[in-house]
Coordinates of C-alpha atoms in Angstrom, one line a residue:
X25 CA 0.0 0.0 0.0
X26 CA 1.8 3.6 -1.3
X27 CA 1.3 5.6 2.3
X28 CA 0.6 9.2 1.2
X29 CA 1.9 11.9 3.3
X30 CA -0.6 14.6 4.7
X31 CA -0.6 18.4 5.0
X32 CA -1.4 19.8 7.9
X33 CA -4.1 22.8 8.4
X34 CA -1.4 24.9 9.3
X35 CA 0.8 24.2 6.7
X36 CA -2.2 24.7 3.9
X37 CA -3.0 28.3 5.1
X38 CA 1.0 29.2 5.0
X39 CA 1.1 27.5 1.3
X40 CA -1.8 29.0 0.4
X41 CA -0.7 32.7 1.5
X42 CA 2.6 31.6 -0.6
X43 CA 0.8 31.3 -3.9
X44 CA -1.5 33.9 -3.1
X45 CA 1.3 36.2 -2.6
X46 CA 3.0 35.4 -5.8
X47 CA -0.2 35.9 -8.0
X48 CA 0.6 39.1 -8.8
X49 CA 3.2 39.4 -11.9
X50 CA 4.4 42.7 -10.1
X51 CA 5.3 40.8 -6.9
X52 CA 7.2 38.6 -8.9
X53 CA 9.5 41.3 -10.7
X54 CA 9.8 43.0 -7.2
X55 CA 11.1 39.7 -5.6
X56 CA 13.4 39.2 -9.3
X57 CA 14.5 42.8 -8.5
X58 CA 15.6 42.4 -4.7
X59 CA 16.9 38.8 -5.6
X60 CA 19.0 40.0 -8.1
X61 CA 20.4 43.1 -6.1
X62 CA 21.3 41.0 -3.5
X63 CA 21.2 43.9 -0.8
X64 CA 18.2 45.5 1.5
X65 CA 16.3 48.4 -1.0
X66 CA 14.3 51.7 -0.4
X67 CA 10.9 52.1 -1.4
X68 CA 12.0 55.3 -3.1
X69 CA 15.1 52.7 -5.1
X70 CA 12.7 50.5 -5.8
X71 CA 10.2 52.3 -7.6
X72 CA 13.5 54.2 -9.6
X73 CA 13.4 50.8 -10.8
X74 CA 10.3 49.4 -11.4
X75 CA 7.7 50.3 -13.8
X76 CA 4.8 51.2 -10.6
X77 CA 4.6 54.0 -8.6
X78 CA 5.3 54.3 -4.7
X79 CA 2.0 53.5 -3.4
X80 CA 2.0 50.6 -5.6
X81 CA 5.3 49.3 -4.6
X82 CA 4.5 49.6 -0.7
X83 CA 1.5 48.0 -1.5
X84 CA 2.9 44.9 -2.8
X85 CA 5.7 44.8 0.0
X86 CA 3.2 44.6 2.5
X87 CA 1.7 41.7 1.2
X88 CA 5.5 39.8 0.6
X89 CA 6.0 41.0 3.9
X90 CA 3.4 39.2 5.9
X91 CA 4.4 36.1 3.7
X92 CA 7.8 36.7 4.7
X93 CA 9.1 36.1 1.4
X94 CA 10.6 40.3 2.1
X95 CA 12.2 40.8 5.2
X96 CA 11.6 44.9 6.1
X97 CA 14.4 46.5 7.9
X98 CA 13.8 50.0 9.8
X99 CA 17.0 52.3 9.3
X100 CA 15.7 55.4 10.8
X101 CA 12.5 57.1 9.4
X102 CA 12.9 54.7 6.8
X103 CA 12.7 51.0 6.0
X104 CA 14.9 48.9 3.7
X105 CA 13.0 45.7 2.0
X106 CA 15.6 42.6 1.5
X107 CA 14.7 39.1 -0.3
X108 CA 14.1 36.5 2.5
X109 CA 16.6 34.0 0.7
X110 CA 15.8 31.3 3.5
X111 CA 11.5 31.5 2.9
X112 CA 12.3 31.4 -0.9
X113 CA 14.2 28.4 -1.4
X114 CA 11.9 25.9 0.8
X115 CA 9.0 26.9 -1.6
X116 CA 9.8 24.0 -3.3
X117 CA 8.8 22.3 -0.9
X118 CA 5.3 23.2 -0.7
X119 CA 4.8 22.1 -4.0
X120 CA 6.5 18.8 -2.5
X121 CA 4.7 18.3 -0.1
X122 CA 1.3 19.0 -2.2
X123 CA 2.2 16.4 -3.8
X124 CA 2.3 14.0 -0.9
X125 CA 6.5 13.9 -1.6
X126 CA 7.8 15.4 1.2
X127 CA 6.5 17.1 5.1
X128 CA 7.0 20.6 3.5
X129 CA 9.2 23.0 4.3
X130 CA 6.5 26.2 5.7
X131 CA 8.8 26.2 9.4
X132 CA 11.1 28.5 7.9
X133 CA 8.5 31.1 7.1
X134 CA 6.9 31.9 10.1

């Protein structure tokens, strides 16, 4: 008998706020944009380089925020938004473990 592993409750509101949180194509290009700069960003260098303008971009960093996927950093008066390298690489994981393959990896994003 093939023994199927199970997701908890717990873990299927985390990996559903995962997917939720990358619906939105200009989530992705602001994760793609922080990955690839490898260093914490302002709001105000952030929207120098996106295409969306600053209520827009503190909009979306919100939402990656309470996913953790973006880690927010106070300096000051001001906060400084960095990729959460740990939360993005155990997504795999989720997929994994939707698939009965694995116990998931959601621990390291909460």
């Amino acid at each position: 008998m093939n023994e199927t592993r199970s997701v908890s409750d717990e873990n299927a509101r985390v990996y559903a706020g995962w997917f939720k949180a990358l619906a939105d194509p200009t989530r992705i290009h602001l994760l793609h944009l922080l990955a690839t700069e490898r260093r914490p960003m302002s709001v105000g260098e952030i929207v120098e380089r996106a295409s969306v303008g600053q209520s827009t971009v503190s909009h979306h960093l919100k939402i990656l925020a309470e996913v953790r996927f973006v880690l927010p950093e106070r300096q000051g008066t001001s906060t400084r938004y960095a990729v959460n390298r740990t939360c993005l690489t155990v997504f795999p994981e989720a997929v994994r473990a939707i698939l009965g393959e694995s116990e998931g990896g959601a621990d390291a994003c909460r």
